[in-house]
XYZ file of C-alpha atoms in Angstrom:
570
model
C 0.000 0.000 0.000
C 1.428 3.396 -1.019
C 2.200 5.778 1.823
C -0.203 8.683 2.080
C 0.327 12.135 3.520
C -1.730 11.096 6.572
C 0.810 8.331 7.254
C 3.664 10.839 7.173
C 1.843 13.114 9.617
C 1.274 10.298 12.089
C 4.895 9.217 11.764
C 6.169 12.730 12.589
C 3.793 13.121 15.538
C 4.865 9.772 16.982
C 8.512 10.765 16.660
C 7.654 13.993 18.519
C 6.464 11.938 21.495
C 2.690 11.810 20.977
C 1.035 8.653 22.269
C -2.688 9.438 22.277
C -5.163 11.240 20.025
C -8.614 12.295 21.283
C -11.467 12.903 18.887
C -14.559 11.907 16.945
C -14.014 10.319 13.507
C -15.768 11.417 10.349
C -15.677 12.255 6.618
C -12.659 14.518 5.964
C -10.743 12.947 8.863
C -11.053 9.384 7.615
C -7.610 9.047 6.042
C -5.952 10.405 9.187
C -7.878 8.029 11.485
C -6.997 5.147 9.181
C -3.324 6.093 9.530
C -3.767 6.179 13.311
C -5.392 2.722 13.201
C -2.286 1.298 11.567
C 0.124 3.032 13.950
C 1.155 2.872 17.598
C -0.970 5.902 18.447
C -3.935 5.237 20.705
C -7.205 6.714 19.465
C -9.384 7.797 22.419
C -12.927 8.012 21.113
C -14.741 10.769 23.016
C -18.415 11.687 22.585
C -17.903 15.444 22.273
C -14.886 17.199 20.788
C -14.761 19.786 23.593
C -14.213 16.927 26.043
C -11.481 15.574 23.788
C -9.617 18.882 23.792
C -9.774 19.135 27.578
C -8.668 15.519 27.927
C -5.728 16.120 25.597
C -4.758 19.220 27.589
C -4.699 17.321 30.885
C -2.759 14.479 29.265
C -0.108 16.890 27.958
C 0.045 18.938 31.149
C 0.704 15.917 33.355
C 2.926 13.907 31.027
C 4.863 16.911 29.686
C 4.571 15.247 26.293
C 2.686 16.103 23.145
C -1.001 15.113 23.060
C -3.241 15.169 20.003
C -6.849 15.745 19.124
C -8.456 15.493 15.717
C -11.774 16.445 14.175
C -13.731 16.441 10.950
C -14.415 19.504 8.823
C -16.796 22.290 9.849
C -18.639 21.612 13.114
C -16.399 18.696 14.082
C -13.253 20.757 14.496
C -15.205 23.811 15.704
C -16.394 21.842 18.734
C -12.832 21.768 20.072
C -12.696 25.544 20.595
C -13.407 25.888 24.323
C -11.309 22.889 25.325
C -8.388 24.144 23.248
C -8.600 27.625 24.750
C -8.487 25.969 28.184
C -5.492 23.837 27.183
C -3.613 26.741 25.639
C -4.078 28.930 28.716
C -2.901 26.004 30.859
C 0.261 25.926 28.692
C -0.335 22.343 27.589
C 1.436 21.153 24.388
C -1.435 19.953 22.188
C -1.779 19.591 18.408
C -5.219 19.700 16.780
C -5.587 18.062 13.387
C -8.433 20.118 11.928
C -9.406 18.298 8.747
C -10.839 20.437 5.970
C -12.923 20.113 2.804
C -11.093 19.587 -0.470
C -9.104 22.563 -1.715
C -11.066 22.841 -4.986
C -14.256 23.719 -3.093
C -12.808 26.199 -0.608
C -14.035 29.776 -0.999
C -17.409 28.818 -2.519
C -19.481 28.444 0.669
C -19.385 24.670 0.318
C -21.365 22.652 2.933
C -19.451 22.511 6.256
C -16.819 24.956 5.012
C -15.223 26.886 7.900
C -12.203 29.180 7.772
C -10.321 27.501 10.631
C -7.294 29.756 10.305
C -9.263 32.922 11.049
C -10.759 31.228 14.106
C -7.788 29.346 15.547
C -5.000 31.817 14.777
C -6.158 33.578 17.944
C -5.685 31.620 21.157
C -3.037 29.230 19.824
C 0.731 29.276 19.373
C 0.617 27.973 15.786
C -2.071 27.731 13.108
C -1.275 26.796 9.520
C -2.703 24.758 6.654
C -0.854 22.039 4.782
C -1.418 23.373 1.285
C 0.435 20.692 -0.706
C 1.556 17.123 -0.036
C 5.176 18.290 -0.271
C 4.666 20.450 2.831
C 3.249 17.712 5.035
C 6.318 16.483 6.908
C 7.765 19.955 7.394
C 4.510 21.596 8.493
C 3.622 18.760 10.876
C 7.065 18.960 12.464
C 6.760 22.733 12.862
C 3.313 22.408 14.483
C 4.579 19.848 17.001
C 7.714 21.848 17.710
C 5.696 25.031 18.278
C 3.381 23.257 20.731
C 6.309 21.795 22.681
C 8.585 24.826 22.691
C 5.904 27.454 23.345
C 3.862 25.217 25.673
C 0.537 25.694 23.959
C -1.893 24.549 21.300
C -0.893 24.200 17.644
C -3.541 23.766 14.943
C -2.759 21.940 11.711
C -5.429 22.376 9.009
C -5.460 19.467 6.563
C -7.701 19.373 3.456
C -8.897 15.844 2.728
C -7.363 15.817 -0.766
C -3.982 16.491 0.864
C -4.306 13.824 3.581
C -5.274 11.117 1.048
C -2.618 12.092 -1.503
C 0.446 9.931 -2.052
C 3.340 11.051 0.106
C 6.169 12.562 -1.961
C 9.792 12.468 -1.001
C 10.616 15.234 1.484
C 13.689 16.298 3.431
C 13.849 14.581 6.817
C 12.248 17.326 8.906
C 11.891 16.345 12.570
C 10.967 17.844 15.932
C 13.738 19.112 18.191
C 13.234 19.564 21.937
C 15.744 22.030 23.289
C 16.415 22.275 27.027
C 18.355 25.485 27.639
C 19.376 26.640 31.099
C 18.294 30.277 31.437
C 19.190 32.657 34.242
C 19.797 36.409 34.520
C 23.175 38.034 33.970
C 25.600 38.512 36.860
C 24.789 42.233 36.960
C 21.058 41.503 37.240
C 21.650 38.916 39.955
C 23.677 41.451 41.922
C 20.833 43.981 41.679
C 18.359 41.397 42.979
C 20.672 40.381 45.837
C 21.211 44.002 46.858
C 17.460 44.633 46.944
C 16.835 41.505 49.020
C 19.698 42.288 51.401
C 18.214 45.762 51.998
C 14.727 44.447 52.594
C 13.017 44.285 55.957
C 9.755 42.353 55.510
C 10.486 40.131 52.522
C 7.882 37.891 50.863
C 8.407 35.308 48.141
C 5.453 34.803 45.821
C 5.707 31.672 43.669
C 3.724 30.534 40.659
C 3.710 27.542 38.339
C 7.162 28.555 37.115
C 8.405 27.033 40.383
C 7.396 23.544 39.215
C 10.985 22.284 39.312
C 12.321 24.651 41.940
C 10.772 23.519 45.242
C 14.072 22.990 47.040
C 15.610 26.244 45.811
C 12.557 28.299 46.842
C 12.492 26.742 50.305
C 16.256 27.260 50.729
C 15.965 30.935 49.800
C 12.959 31.435 52.077
C 14.755 29.893 55.036
C 17.841 31.987 54.387
C 15.804 35.214 54.179
C 13.269 34.178 56.853
C 10.634 35.051 54.251
C 7.083 33.713 54.027
C 6.288 31.895 50.774
C 2.888 32.739 49.355
C 1.775 31.023 46.175
C -0.659 31.174 43.327
C -3.283 28.475 42.945
C -1.242 26.908 40.124
C 1.765 26.530 42.423
C -0.053 24.429 45.027
C 1.431 21.140 43.822
C 4.952 22.547 43.735
C 5.358 24.737 46.845
C 2.889 23.649 49.518
C 4.445 20.369 50.666
C 7.551 20.147 52.880
C 7.744 23.938 53.114
C 8.083 25.388 56.642
C 7.671 28.918 55.232
C 4.435 28.223 53.349
C 1.660 30.727 54.107
C -0.755 29.472 51.494
C -2.489 30.921 48.486
C -3.473 34.508 48.081
C -6.143 36.059 45.899
C -9.874 35.393 46.170
C -9.319 31.681 46.875
C -6.505 32.212 49.371
C -6.286 32.773 53.114
C -5.281 35.575 55.402
C -1.697 34.352 55.830
C -0.889 34.730 52.142
C -2.821 37.994 51.963
C -0.865 39.434 54.881
C 2.454 38.286 53.450
C 1.817 40.142 50.187
C 0.135 43.296 51.385
C 2.400 43.992 54.378
C 5.828 43.253 52.889
C 8.317 45.931 51.889
C 10.129 43.673 49.385
C 8.328 41.197 47.134
C 10.081 38.566 45.021
C 7.828 37.208 42.254
C 9.003 33.838 40.971
C 7.432 32.366 37.843
C 3.999 33.819 38.516
C 1.662 35.892 36.390
C -1.012 36.616 39.002
C -3.659 38.829 37.404
C -5.518 40.396 40.346
C -3.777 43.710 40.993
C -5.621 44.477 44.234
C -3.612 41.725 45.966
C -0.217 43.290 45.244
C 1.417 45.537 47.884
C 0.800 49.277 47.527
C 4.338 50.330 48.474
C 7.102 47.766 48.139
C 10.169 47.006 46.083
C 8.993 44.373 43.609
C 11.378 41.989 41.842
C 10.092 39.653 39.127
C 11.726 36.561 37.625
C 9.950 34.960 34.663
C 10.992 32.830 31.708
C 8.813 34.986 29.434
C 10.075 38.540 29.158
C 6.652 39.711 27.951
C 5.258 38.922 31.412
C 7.572 41.304 33.250
C 5.572 44.112 34.828
C 2.375 43.400 32.908
C 0.221 42.882 36.025
C 1.776 45.489 38.329
C 4.778 47.820 37.992
C 8.016 46.154 39.102
C 11.356 47.662 40.130
C 13.532 44.835 38.786
C 12.426 42.467 36.049
C 14.625 39.666 34.723
C 14.281 36.651 32.456
C 15.190 33.214 33.790
C 14.043 29.763 34.863
C 13.383 29.831 38.587
C 15.610 26.914 39.656
C 18.877 27.966 37.948
C 18.194 31.611 38.808
C 17.895 30.811 42.503
C 20.927 28.517 42.352
C 22.924 31.501 41.121
C 21.254 33.955 43.514
C 21.506 32.018 46.796
C 25.272 32.548 47.385
C 24.799 36.312 46.904
C 22.064 36.675 49.513
C 22.883 37.293 53.179
C 21.373 35.084 55.858
C 18.913 36.792 58.194
C 18.087 36.045 61.825
C 14.961 38.165 62.322
C 11.933 35.987 61.623
C 9.236 38.141 63.198
C 7.446 38.863 59.909
C 7.612 35.199 58.918
C 6.250 34.066 62.278
C 3.423 36.612 62.162
C 2.367 35.372 58.722
C 2.648 31.725 59.778
C 0.462 32.430 62.823
C -2.172 34.083 60.627
C -1.990 31.110 58.269
C -2.652 28.692 61.122
C -5.661 30.723 62.281
C -7.004 30.875 58.745
C -6.659 27.104 58.293
C -8.395 26.463 61.612
C -11.299 28.623 60.508
C -11.560 26.709 57.234
C -11.480 23.418 59.137
C -14.551 24.459 61.122
C -16.568 23.995 57.923
C -15.109 20.584 57.076
C -17.207 18.695 59.604
C -20.056 16.217 59.594
C -23.350 17.839 60.582
C -27.013 16.921 60.106
C -28.593 18.018 56.863
C -26.920 18.540 53.490
C -23.205 17.790 53.566
C -20.590 20.542 53.789
C -18.635 20.373 50.494
C -15.408 20.962 52.430
C -16.118 17.826 54.464
C -16.647 15.872 51.247
C -13.274 16.980 49.827
C -11.356 16.290 53.033
C -12.951 12.856 53.329
C -11.918 12.037 49.764
C -8.377 13.331 50.334
C -8.049 11.272 53.526
C -8.715 8.032 51.632
C -7.121 8.835 48.272
C -3.760 7.525 47.159
C -0.745 9.792 47.814
C -0.121 10.259 44.075
C -3.753 10.784 43.082
C -4.635 13.263 40.357
C -7.499 15.628 41.179
C -9.448 17.605 38.621
C -12.082 20.114 39.733
C -14.787 22.035 37.927
C -14.602 25.809 37.711
C -16.566 27.346 40.564
C -16.825 26.118 44.135
C -15.451 22.547 43.572
C -12.222 24.176 42.383
C -12.037 26.310 45.543
C -12.653 23.366 47.878
C -10.038 21.324 46.005
C -7.394 24.041 46.263
C -8.142 24.703 49.931
C -8.790 21.231 51.308
C -6.686 18.726 49.326
C -3.241 18.733 50.964
C -0.252 18.552 48.642
C 1.821 15.406 49.124
C 4.550 16.291 46.643
C 3.285 13.412 44.517
C -0.367 14.244 43.904
C -1.510 16.755 41.289
C -4.423 19.132 40.872
C -5.798 20.358 37.540
C -8.318 23.189 37.599
C -9.472 25.907 35.202
C -7.925 29.112 36.498
C -6.954 31.390 33.615
C -9.841 30.366 31.370
C -12.380 29.752 34.148
C -14.596 27.359 32.228
C -17.348 25.043 33.388
C -17.344 21.324 32.683
C -13.577 20.841 32.694
C -13.146 18.316 35.513
C -14.552 15.066 34.121
C -13.001 15.455 30.622
C -9.623 16.399 32.105
C -9.863 13.319 34.310
C -10.290 11.221 31.162
C -7.015 12.535 29.745
C -5.180 12.161 33.046
C -6.322 8.543 33.336
C -5.406 7.724 29.746
C -1.921 9.150 30.311
C -1.460 7.430 33.696
C -3.578 4.264 33.783
C -2.083 3.078 37.098
C -2.796 6.293 39.031
C -5.983 7.133 40.859
C -7.791 9.976 39.078
C -10.558 11.851 40.911
C -12.939 14.321 39.302
C -14.586 16.831 41.654
C -17.511 17.779 39.440
C -20.185 20.390 39.924
C -23.702 19.266 39.054
C -23.902 21.950 36.350
C -20.469 21.131 34.983
C -21.069 17.391 34.815
C -24.434 17.845 33.102
C -22.881 20.041 30.421
C -20.719 17.214 29.017
C -22.570 14.306 30.589
C -22.334 12.149 27.479
C -18.613 11.650 27.937
C -19.222 9.552 31.019
C -19.744 6.896 28.349
C -16.115 7.351 27.347
C -15.072 5.929 30.725
C -16.776 2.658 29.777
C -15.852 2.500 26.099
C -12.213 3.423 26.668
C -11.913 1.596 30.020
C -10.852 4.691 31.972
C -11.545 4.012 35.677
C -11.926 7.619 36.846
C -13.767 8.387 40.094
C -16.347 11.187 39.763
C -17.711 12.962 42.843
C -20.717 15.163 42.047
C -21.283 18.233 44.240
C -25.046 18.155 43.913
C -26.464 21.378 45.351
C -29.137 21.889 42.715
C -27.666 25.200 41.629
C -25.005 27.045 39.741
C -23.557 27.800 43.170
C -20.690 30.093 42.277
C -22.987 32.176 40.076
C -25.409 32.544 42.978
C -22.617 33.858 45.197
C -21.587 36.367 42.521
C -25.153 37.606 42.194
C -25.635 37.963 45.944
C -22.374 39.861 46.386
C -23.587 42.299 43.714
C -26.771 42.824 45.748
C -28.907 40.967 43.214
C -31.503 38.300 43.776
C -30.132 35.036 42.455
C -31.855 34.213 39.186
C -31.793 31.364 36.654
C -29.380 29.348 38.767
C -31.705 26.499 39.766
C -30.790 23.063 38.437
C -33.395 20.313 38.368
C -31.048 17.365 38.598
C -31.601 13.657 38.257
C -30.139 11.144 40.651
C -26.744 11.102 38.950
C -25.888 7.746 40.502
C -28.778 6.112 38.656
C -27.732 7.836 35.424
C -24.258 6.385 35.923
C -25.636 2.911 36.562
C -27.665 3.116 33.348
C -24.378 3.745 31.534
C -22.720 0.727 33.131
C -20.824 2.742 35.743
C -20.759 2.094 39.506
C -23.023 4.660 41.183
C -24.167 5.634 44.641
C -25.974 8.640 46.159
C -25.196 10.084 49.593
C -27.499 12.550 51.359
C -26.284 12.411 54.982
C -22.830 13.054 56.430
C -22.812 9.964 58.646
C -22.865 7.760 55.530
C -20.160 9.645 53.655
C -16.981 8.007 54.940
C -18.060 4.474 54.069
C -19.431 5.618 50.725
C -16.152 7.302 49.786
C -14.152 4.202 50.680
C -16.449 2.005 48.585
C -16.413 4.493 45.679
C -12.613 4.719 45.553
C -12.283 0.932 45.765
C -14.835 0.235 43.032
C -13.406 -1.458 39.946
C -13.662 0.659 36.835
C -15.253 4.079 36.636
C -17.417 5.102 39.604
C -19.691 8.039 40.406
C -20.645 9.328 43.845
C -23.612 11.727 43.833
C -23.357 13.792 47.025
C -26.043 16.238 48.154
C -24.151 19.265 49.479
C -25.213 22.531 51.072
C -26.464 25.015 48.525
C -25.807 28.084 50.661
C -22.135 27.332 51.398
C -20.137 30.535 50.988
C -16.684 30.874 49.438
C -15.106 33.485 51.699
C -12.160 35.554 50.399
C -9.291 36.491 52.751
C -10.500 40.082 52.950
C -14.137 41.164 52.827
C -14.540 44.419 50.929
C -17.191 46.926 52.086
C -18.948 46.637 48.745
C -19.308 42.879 49.192
C -20.894 43.335 52.616
C -23.230 45.997 51.253
C -24.148 43.844 48.269
C -24.904 40.797 50.400
C -26.970 42.912 52.803
C -28.893 44.339 49.866
C -29.527 40.825 48.564
C -30.812 39.785 52.010
C -33.216 42.722 52.112
C -34.523 41.945 48.619
C -34.893 38.267 49.472
C -36.901 39.065 52.619
C -39.178 41.427 50.685
C -39.664 38.699 48.079
C -40.740 36.192 50.730
C -37.519 34.162 50.610
C -36.894 34.190 54.358
C -35.473 30.664 54.430
C -32.747 31.635 51.932
C -31.608 34.505 54.156
C -31.629 32.302 57.258
C -29.485 29.687 55.489
C -27.065 32.372 54.308
C -26.671 33.812 57.811
C -26.234 30.372 59.385
C -23.513 29.438 56.930
C -21.770 32.782 57.349
C -21.720 32.260 61.110
C -20.441 28.716 60.778
C -23.594 26.899 61.842
């Protein structure tokens, strides 16, 4: 059988490290899927392309290898959009094969014709069409290399007449994976050291750029007696085995991290691109280290901005920094962190009535494997995951932070499980998020992916309700009339159980985690549970009070009572 262009593409992608391709087959994609069938690539057949893109993103993010997704022309490849935006903003190396109608019909409003380049050139790191068979090897290699080197999504548009054409002889283009060691110049390092040596109350603020720099960050913090605050993305990398950890800051963080940032006089930003400017100090010397020079000073003005990987930068910086003895600021922040954690723990208890979602997450974490992978839907499940799943140094959390999408958890769990079949993968799914891509629960059965799905069933778009109440609005259009998700799961051939009372939760979680194959636990949780930020702004208090007044006037007394009880910790 003569080699086709599709065969060459698959060959290049395999050589680049790809092992799995997520998608839905069809028409213009047929020659590519046939090439996959005859290769070592695993085709993961999802039910919706958006789920496939999110699965591929989680696969790539965890494995640090290229993951693929592929779709048919028109609506098939359009369905990937939201999942690919999520993956690109998570900096996951993914290649989409967007198959296209034949070249002769393009430009004539042919059925299912879509200009993919105009759509995908925004929100990706690469987007090009293979215009001739002679370009196939070179263009495929460039797409894979762009995804790997820029840590993002590359889109390769492939007309069907190109993919089915005979493969011509081409130069041996291949993907190269460079691994440079990048740190600032000696002069820049001296400037940073001088600023740190002058500082009084020094705080280190770490982001996902600290993924391979845990030991260096902790060593610097101990030498400077500096608290280490972190972004939500840095949880897996900086929380564990860190005596200077004061937790997250921002809306999802606690008072320890908030105090460390707002009360310091010198702030060292390491590999973080935290967007919320109100959480930066008003008057402090700010130093920023980032591998991407375009990120320097884009969130808040900085005094010193340098380009470098965090680990080699700190290796070069540590000998230049003087050891400090005064740890008063560190101890004050650690004390505030302890108080903040104790307050959060007051909610993670078993009480009569609907279950506290914090208690659900802590119960799961207590019985999960030390290297478990957690995914969590945007909204309150994400907050409870970040706050109540302790980092072990081996487990991982995947949430939608930059993109902030719904329905990410279960599809991302699919990709995590496909990439790591021996690891426990737990999806913390909101009832609204799960329902949005519910059909891909079938993928767990068809593809034999034994993920564990916990449904936070509060009958509402809970995070939206909180937003509305804080704005002083009556919550509207947030009700969800849900089925018993455990029975839905059972109808699909998945283990299912529903829990409505806290005293049954521990046994149910044990049984759920031990179930063979995919399993779903439908848990009725408190609808009125509040996500409290580290600092309550006057406008938020006023807005919530205004909501309460409107609710009372509308005859919704019970809603106000529940809100007050939860706010007071009842």
